[in-house]
Short mmCIF file of C-alpha atoms in Angstrom, two decimals:
data_model
loop_
_atom_site.label_atom_id
_atom_site.label_comp_id
_atom_site.label_asym_id
_atom_site.label_seq_id
_atom_site.Cartn_x
_atom_site.Cartn_y
_atom_site.Cartn_z
CA GLU A 1 25.43 13.36 -3.35
CA TYR A 2 25.60 10.63 -6.00
CA ILE A 3 26.69 12.69 -9.01
CA ASP A 4 30.17 11.13 -8.97
CA GLN A 5 28.67 7.64 -9.10
CA MET A 6 26.38 8.67 -11.98
CA ILE A 7 29.34 10.03 -13.96
CA GLU A 8 31.32 6.83 -13.31
CA ILE A 9 28.43 4.66 -14.57
CA ILE A 10 27.93 6.78 -17.69
CA GLN A 11 31.65 6.66 -18.49
CA ASP A 12 31.54 2.88 -18.22
CA LEU A 13 28.50 2.64 -20.52
CA ILE A 14 30.24 4.84 -23.10
CA ALA A 15 33.41 2.74 -22.91
CA LYS A 16 31.40 -0.45 -23.47
CA GLY A 17 29.69 1.02 -26.53
CA HIS A 18 26.23 1.14 -24.93
CA ALA A 19 26.12 4.94 -24.78
CA TYR A 20 27.21 7.81 -27.03
CA LEU A 21 27.84 11.54 -26.77
CA VAL A 22 26.01 14.18 -28.82
CA GLU A 23 26.80 17.87 -28.20
CA GLY A 24 27.12 17.46 -24.43
CA ASP A 25 24.19 15.01 -24.14
CA VAL A 26 24.77 11.32 -23.50
CA TYR A 27 22.27 8.72 -24.76
CA PHE A 28 21.90 5.01 -24.05
CA ARG A 29 21.75 2.74 -27.11
CA VAL A 30 18.60 0.77 -26.35
CA ARG A 31 19.08 -1.80 -29.13
CA THR A 32 22.38 -2.92 -27.61
CA PHE A 33 20.41 -4.34 -24.66
CA GLN A 34 18.78 -7.44 -26.09
CA SER A 35 16.15 -7.94 -23.37
CA TYR A 36 14.83 -4.36 -23.44
CA GLY A 37 11.06 -4.48 -22.99
CA ARG A 38 10.90 -7.66 -20.91
CA LEU A 39 9.34 -5.88 -17.93
CA SER A 40 6.45 -4.33 -19.87
CA ARG A 41 6.35 -7.36 -22.20
CA ARG A 42 6.25 -5.18 -25.28
CA PRO A 43 8.49 -5.36 -28.35
CA ILE A 44 10.66 -2.35 -29.11
CA GLU A 45 8.74 -1.48 -32.28
CA GLU A 46 5.48 -1.29 -30.34
CA MET A 47 7.03 0.98 -27.72
CA LYS A 48 8.58 3.10 -30.47
CA ALA A 49 5.12 3.71 -31.97
CA GLY A 50 3.97 5.25 -28.70
CA LEU A 51 6.77 7.82 -28.44
CA ARG A 52 6.13 11.55 -28.65
CA ILE A 53 6.28 13.18 -32.07
CA ASP A 54 9.02 15.65 -31.09
CA ILE A 55 11.84 13.08 -31.09
CA ASP A 56 15.35 14.54 -30.89
CA PRO A 57 16.75 14.11 -34.43
CA ARG A 58 20.29 13.86 -33.00
CA LYS A 59 19.56 10.43 -31.55
CA GLU A 60 20.83 7.38 -33.38
CA ASP A 61 17.50 5.71 -32.64
CA PRO A 62 14.22 7.26 -31.39
CA MET A 63 14.16 4.73 -28.54
CA ASP A 64 17.50 5.86 -27.09
CA PHE A 65 17.13 7.65 -23.76
CA ALA A 66 19.16 10.38 -22.06
CA LEU A 67 21.71 9.49 -19.40
CA TRP A 68 23.00 13.04 -19.15
CA LYS A 69 21.78 16.39 -20.48
CA ALA A 70 23.91 19.38 -21.35
CA SER A 71 22.96 22.31 -19.15
CA LYS A 72 20.95 25.22 -20.48
CA GLU A 73 21.41 28.80 -19.33
CA GLY A 74 20.15 29.31 -15.78
CA GLU A 75 19.94 25.59 -14.99
CA PRO A 76 21.93 23.83 -12.25
CA PHE A 77 24.91 21.92 -13.60
CA TRP A 78 27.85 19.74 -12.66
CA ASP A 79 31.24 19.36 -14.29
CA THR A 80 31.75 16.16 -16.29
CA PRO A 81 34.29 14.84 -18.81
CA TRP A 82 31.81 15.87 -21.53
CA GLY A 83 31.00 19.36 -20.20
CA HIS A 84 28.54 21.03 -17.85
CA GLY A 85 25.23 19.26 -17.42
CA ARG A 86 22.74 17.45 -15.23
CA PRO A 87 21.48 13.86 -14.88
CA GLY A 88 18.74 12.35 -17.00
CA TRP A 89 15.56 11.00 -15.48
CA HIS A 90 16.73 7.44 -14.76
CA ILE A 91 20.44 7.37 -13.94
CA GLU A 92 20.12 8.49 -10.31
CA CYS A 93 18.06 5.37 -9.47
CA THR A 94 20.80 3.07 -10.72
CA ALA A 95 23.55 5.02 -8.96
CA MET A 96 21.80 5.07 -5.59
CA SER A 97 20.56 1.47 -5.75
CA ILE A 98 23.98 0.06 -6.58
CA SER A 99 25.77 2.28 -4.05
CA LEU A 100 23.41 1.50 -1.19
CA LEU A 101 22.02 -1.95 -1.96
CA GLY A 102 24.45 -3.67 -4.29
CA LYS A 103 24.23 -4.98 -7.84
CA GLN A 104 20.88 -6.71 -7.29
CA ILE A 105 17.85 -5.84 -5.18
CA ASP A 106 15.05 -8.12 -4.08
CA ILE A 107 11.97 -5.89 -4.40
CA HIS A 108 11.44 -2.73 -6.45
CA GLY A 109 8.15 -0.85 -6.23
CA GLY A 110 6.48 1.93 -8.15
CA GLY A 111 3.29 3.00 -9.87
CA GLN A 112 2.13 1.25 -13.02
CA ASP A 113 2.64 4.48 -14.93
CA VAL A 114 6.46 4.20 -14.66
CA ILE A 115 6.91 0.64 -15.92
CA PHE A 116 7.76 2.16 -19.29
CA PRO A 117 9.97 3.95 -19.90
CA HIS A 118 11.43 4.60 -16.44
CA HIS A 119 11.85 1.08 -15.09
CA GLU A 120 12.69 -0.42 -18.47
CA ASN A 121 15.52 2.10 -18.75
CA GLU A 122 16.65 1.52 -15.19
CA ILE A 123 16.98 -2.21 -15.88
CA ALA A 124 18.92 -1.68 -19.10
CA GLN A 125 21.53 0.73 -17.76
CA SER A 126 21.95 -1.19 -14.47
CA GLU A 127 22.43 -4.64 -15.96
CA VAL A 128 24.79 -3.40 -18.66
CA TYR A 129 26.88 -1.58 -16.05
CA THR A 130 27.09 -4.39 -13.46
CA GLY A 131 26.72 -7.46 -15.64
CA ALA A 132 24.36 -8.86 -12.98
CA SER A 133 20.94 -10.11 -14.10
CA PRO A 134 18.26 -9.68 -13.07
CA PHE A 135 18.72 -6.22 -11.58
CA VAL A 136 15.47 -6.74 -9.61
CA LYS A 137 14.08 -10.11 -8.49
CA PHE A 138 10.51 -8.97 -7.83
CA TRP A 139 8.71 -5.96 -9.29
CA VAL A 140 5.60 -4.68 -7.50
CA HIS A 141 3.71 -2.05 -9.49
CA ASN A 142 0.69 -0.59 -7.76
CA GLY A 143 -2.52 0.60 -9.36
CA LEU A 144 -3.13 4.34 -9.19
CA LEU A 145 -5.32 6.12 -6.67
CA ARG A 146 -7.96 8.56 -7.90
CA LEU A 147 -10.82 10.57 -6.48
CA GLN A 148 -14.34 9.28 -6.97
CA ASP A 149 -15.35 11.99 -9.43
CA GLU A 150 -12.11 12.15 -11.39
CA ASP A 151 -12.77 9.25 -13.79
CA ASP A 152 -9.43 7.68 -14.67
CA GLU A 153 -7.24 10.58 -13.56
CA LYS A 154 -4.79 9.58 -10.85
CA MET A 155 -4.24 11.79 -7.82
CA THR A 156 -1.42 14.22 -8.58
CA ARG A 157 -0.08 17.24 -6.78
CA HIS A 158 0.07 19.46 -9.85
CA ARG A 159 -3.62 18.89 -10.70
CA GLY A 160 -4.71 19.50 -7.10
CA ASN A 161 -7.05 16.49 -7.18
CA PHE A 162 -5.71 14.85 -4.06
CA ILE A 163 -6.29 14.34 -0.35
CA SER A 164 -3.13 14.61 1.72
CA LEU A 165 -2.07 11.67 3.84
CA GLN A 166 -2.30 13.79 6.99
CA GLU A 167 -5.87 14.83 6.16
CA ALA A 168 -6.84 11.20 5.62
CA LEU A 169 -5.18 10.10 8.88
CA ASP A 170 -6.85 12.88 10.85
CA SER A 171 -10.25 11.93 9.43
CA HIS A 172 -10.09 8.15 9.50
CA GLY A 173 -7.07 6.79 11.41
CA ALA A 174 -4.27 4.52 10.23
CA ASP A 175 -5.94 1.12 10.64
CA THR A 176 -9.04 2.20 8.72
CA LEU A 177 -6.94 3.49 5.84
CA ARG A 178 -4.85 0.32 5.77
CA LEU A 179 -7.98 -1.84 5.67
CA TYR A 180 -9.36 0.31 2.85
CA PHE A 181 -6.23 0.02 0.70
CA LEU A 182 -5.68 -3.67 1.49
CA SER A 183 -9.26 -4.55 0.53
CA SER A 184 -8.27 -4.36 -3.13
CA HIS A 185 -5.24 -5.93 -4.78
CA TYR A 186 -2.27 -3.57 -4.91
CA ARG A 187 -2.04 -3.88 -8.71
CA SER A 188 -5.65 -2.71 -9.14
CA PRO A 189 -6.59 0.97 -9.50
CA LEU A 190 -8.58 2.35 -6.59
CA ALA A 191 -11.03 5.23 -6.18
CA PHE A 192 -10.95 7.02 -2.82
CA THR A 193 -14.61 7.10 -1.79
CA GLY A 194 -16.43 7.90 1.41
CA ASP A 195 -18.48 4.70 1.20
CA GLY A 196 -15.33 2.62 0.82
CA VAL A 197 -13.60 4.19 3.80
CA ASN A 198 -16.75 3.86 5.93
CA ALA A 199 -16.94 0.17 5.05
CA ALA A 200 -13.31 -0.21 6.12
CA GLU A 201 -14.12 1.46 9.44
CA ARG A 202 -16.96 -0.99 10.02
CA GLY A 203 -14.54 -3.80 9.30
CA ARG A 204 -12.07 -2.40 11.81
CA GLN A 205 -14.82 -2.31 14.41
CA ARG A 206 -15.60 -5.99 13.77
CA LEU A 207 -11.95 -6.91 14.31
CA LEU A 208 -11.78 -4.78 17.46
CA ASN A 209 -14.89 -6.44 18.82
CA ALA A 210 -13.33 -9.87 18.27
CA ILE A 211 -10.22 -9.07 20.31
CA ARG A 212 -11.90 -7.31 23.21
CA PRO A 213 -11.04 -8.88 26.59
CA ASN A 214 -13.20 -11.81 27.60
CA ILE A 215 -15.49 -11.67 30.60
CA ASP A 216 -14.07 -13.29 33.73
CA GLY A 217 -15.11 -16.83 34.39
CA ARG A 218 -15.33 -18.00 30.81
CA THR A 219 -13.21 -20.98 29.83
CA ASP A 220 -11.04 -20.82 26.75
CA ASP A 221 -12.73 -22.66 23.88
CA LEU A 222 -9.84 -23.75 21.67
CA VAL A 223 -10.38 -22.80 18.04
CA ASP A 224 -8.55 -24.68 15.29
CA VAL A 225 -6.69 -21.69 13.85
CA ASP A 226 -4.56 -23.64 11.37
CA PRO A 227 -7.05 -23.37 8.47
CA TYR A 228 -7.19 -19.58 8.90
CA ILE A 229 -3.40 -19.28 9.11
CA ASN A 230 -2.94 -21.45 6.02
CA ARG A 231 -5.47 -19.42 4.04
CA PHE A 232 -3.76 -16.22 5.12
CA LEU A 233 -0.28 -17.45 4.14
CA ASP A 234 -1.49 -18.85 0.81
CA ALA A 235 -3.09 -15.52 -0.03
CA MET A 236 0.00 -13.49 0.87
CA ASP A 237 2.20 -15.87 -1.13
CA ASP A 238 -0.06 -15.30 -4.15
CA ASP A 239 1.37 -11.91 -5.20
CA LEU A 240 0.35 -10.30 -1.90
CA ASN A 241 -3.36 -11.05 -2.35
CA THR A 242 -4.43 -8.93 0.61
CA PRO A 243 -8.21 -9.11 -0.08
CA GLN A 244 -8.10 -12.88 0.43
CA ALA A 245 -5.78 -12.48 3.43
CA LEU A 246 -8.30 -10.08 5.01
CA ALA A 247 -11.08 -12.57 4.31
CA ALA A 248 -9.23 -15.11 6.48
CA LEU A 249 -8.94 -12.51 9.26
CA PHE A 250 -12.63 -11.65 9.18
CA ASP A 251 -13.68 -15.30 9.09
CA LEU A 252 -11.55 -15.97 12.19
CA ALA A 253 -13.07 -12.91 13.88
CA ARG A 254 -16.54 -14.24 13.08
CA GLU A 255 -15.68 -17.61 14.64
CA ILE A 256 -14.31 -15.89 17.76
CA ASN A 257 -17.49 -13.86 18.15
CA ARG A 258 -19.63 -16.97 17.61
CA ARG A 259 -17.80 -18.79 20.42
CA ARG A 260 -18.11 -15.78 22.71
CA GLU A 261 -21.82 -15.48 21.95
CA ALA A 262 -22.14 -19.09 23.08
CA GLY A 263 -20.54 -18.13 26.39
CA ALA A 264 -16.95 -19.28 25.81
CA ALA A 265 -13.68 -17.41 25.55
CA ALA A 266 -11.33 -17.72 22.58
CA GLU A 267 -8.14 -16.14 23.84
CA GLN A 268 -5.70 -18.21 21.79
CA ALA A 269 -7.65 -17.46 18.63
CA GLN A 270 -7.60 -13.77 19.54
CA THR A 271 -3.80 -13.93 19.80
CA THR A 272 -3.62 -15.51 16.34
CA LEU A 273 -5.92 -12.83 14.94
CA ARG A 274 -3.67 -10.10 16.31
CA GLU A 275 -0.55 -11.78 14.90
CA MET A 276 -2.00 -12.11 11.41
CA ALA A 277 -3.28 -8.53 11.52
CA SER A 278 0.18 -7.30 12.49
CA VAL A 279 1.62 -8.79 9.29
CA LEU A 280 -0.59 -6.30 7.41
CA GLY A 281 0.49 -3.45 9.67
CA LEU A 282 -2.83 -3.35 11.52
CA SER A 283 -2.33 -2.36 15.14
CA LEU A 284 -5.94 -3.06 16.18
CA ASP A 285 -5.37 -0.60 18.99
CA ASP A 286 -8.40 1.10 20.44
CA GLN A 287 -8.16 4.71 19.29
CA SER A 288 -10.66 6.07 21.80
CA HIS A 289 -9.87 9.06 23.94
CA PRO A 290 -8.36 8.16 27.36
CA GLU A 291 -11.54 9.02 29.22
CA GLN A 292 -13.48 6.76 26.85
CA LYS A 293 -11.12 3.86 27.50
CA ASP A 294 -11.80 4.19 31.25
CA ALA A 295 -15.48 3.62 30.48
CA HIS A 296 -14.97 0.35 28.59
CA PRO A 297 -15.53 -2.04 31.57
CA PHE A 298 -18.76 -0.26 32.50
CA ILE A 299 -20.04 -0.32 28.92
CA GLU A 300 -19.23 -4.03 28.66
CA LEU A 301 -21.14 -4.61 31.90
CA LEU A 302 -24.17 -2.67 30.63
CA VAL A 303 -24.11 -4.56 27.33
CA GLU A 304 -24.02 -7.90 29.17
CA THR A 305 -26.83 -6.75 31.46
CA ARG A 306 -28.90 -5.74 28.44
CA ASN A 307 -28.26 -9.08 26.78
CA GLN A 308 -29.42 -10.86 29.92
CA LEU A 309 -32.57 -8.73 30.06
CA ARG A 310 -33.29 -9.49 26.40
CA SER A 311 -32.84 -13.21 27.02
CA GLU A 312 -35.45 -12.85 29.77
CA ARG A 313 -37.69 -10.99 27.28
CA ASN A 314 -37.51 -7.80 29.32
CA TRP A 315 -37.44 -5.72 26.16
CA GLN A 316 -38.45 -2.43 27.76
CA LEU A 317 -35.57 -2.27 30.24
CA GLY A 318 -33.13 -3.59 27.63
CA ASP A 319 -34.18 -0.87 25.21
CA SER A 320 -33.84 1.71 27.96
CA ILE A 321 -30.17 0.75 28.48
CA ARG A 322 -29.54 1.01 24.74
CA ASP A 323 -31.22 4.44 24.55
CA GLN A 324 -29.28 5.78 27.53
CA LEU A 325 -25.99 4.58 26.05
CA GLU A 326 -26.95 6.23 22.77
CA LYS A 327 -27.41 9.55 24.58
CA LEU A 328 -23.93 9.10 26.07
CA GLY A 329 -22.43 8.63 22.62
CA VAL A 330 -22.26 4.82 22.56
CA THR A 331 -23.91 2.98 19.66
CA LEU A 332 -24.98 -0.66 19.98
CA GLU A 333 -25.35 -3.00 17.03
CA ASP A 334 -26.96 -6.42 17.40
CA THR A 335 -25.37 -8.86 14.97
CA SER A 336 -25.40 -12.61 14.39
CA SER A 337 -22.11 -12.81 16.28
CA GLY A 338 -23.32 -10.82 19.29
CA THR A 339 -23.76 -7.21 20.31
CA GLN A 340 -21.06 -4.83 19.14
CA TRP A 341 -20.61 -1.34 20.47
CA ARG A 342 -18.61 1.72 19.50
CA PHE A 343 -18.33 5.40 20.33
CA LYS A 344 -20.01 7.62 17.77
CA ASN A 345 -16.79 9.61 17.31
CA HIS A 346 -14.67 6.42 17.22
CA ARG A 347 -12.26 6.60 14.28
#
């Protein structure tokens, strides 16, 4: 759909002297773009040393990259002023970005493995064509995801060492996965481990416990949420430092639970917690089955009754309530911030 725009851009680059034709192939002259390498912060000679041995001898310079390739027998092709061929690896990004978003874009993402040469080349051809600099205001390159036993190999479809997104969602749920990924900085590599995902699920349960409805009759104990909000904003402004942003969320949740354990409500703080969580895409929706949700008020009542029995040192009856709930698939956990409960099959 964007072949015409690609051809137009390549013609312009040739006319400006930044590209040249060789036997139906068109190459970009890298050394005509003075700031080439600024994204990866590497000089051209260093990048040149890392190139493959089988460099096309027809190039004027080994660093030059293909804008268009002459078609080989049996390959798809399009008609161009320089013959039948197909696009190079990078030109479609420039054509689509400029056509849909304009000469400059605010944020461009991608894996760290495509900083060079793909994004370096995209910058060069785009800025030479439009004359607008910078082509991208903010680059966000994420670390690569790998399986626990795959050492430094990233997950890739062709190697088969991957877990599909649907499989992960079916097994863990969206909020748990988000918490898992957000617990490390996006630029850091990450290993997909069972222990890590389970820890994220426990974290989700702590947040859920903090926003559960308060028991009737409690007065709202106003929590000073400004320090938590400021910490959250500072972290997000610091190159999307989501681990620190999550720390602010969990500290606020801990304060909410502490107030509730003391017999007070913290509804305004709960609203703030939900709002900050929503910035990270966390719904904090209870993902129980409908019939389980109907049981929530009764479970809360039993938990409160057990807590009252324990405060009266009636350990035997309190333990009996816990054991009966366990048989019904409800697990209780006594923590410093109060008793938390969850369904055993709760994602």
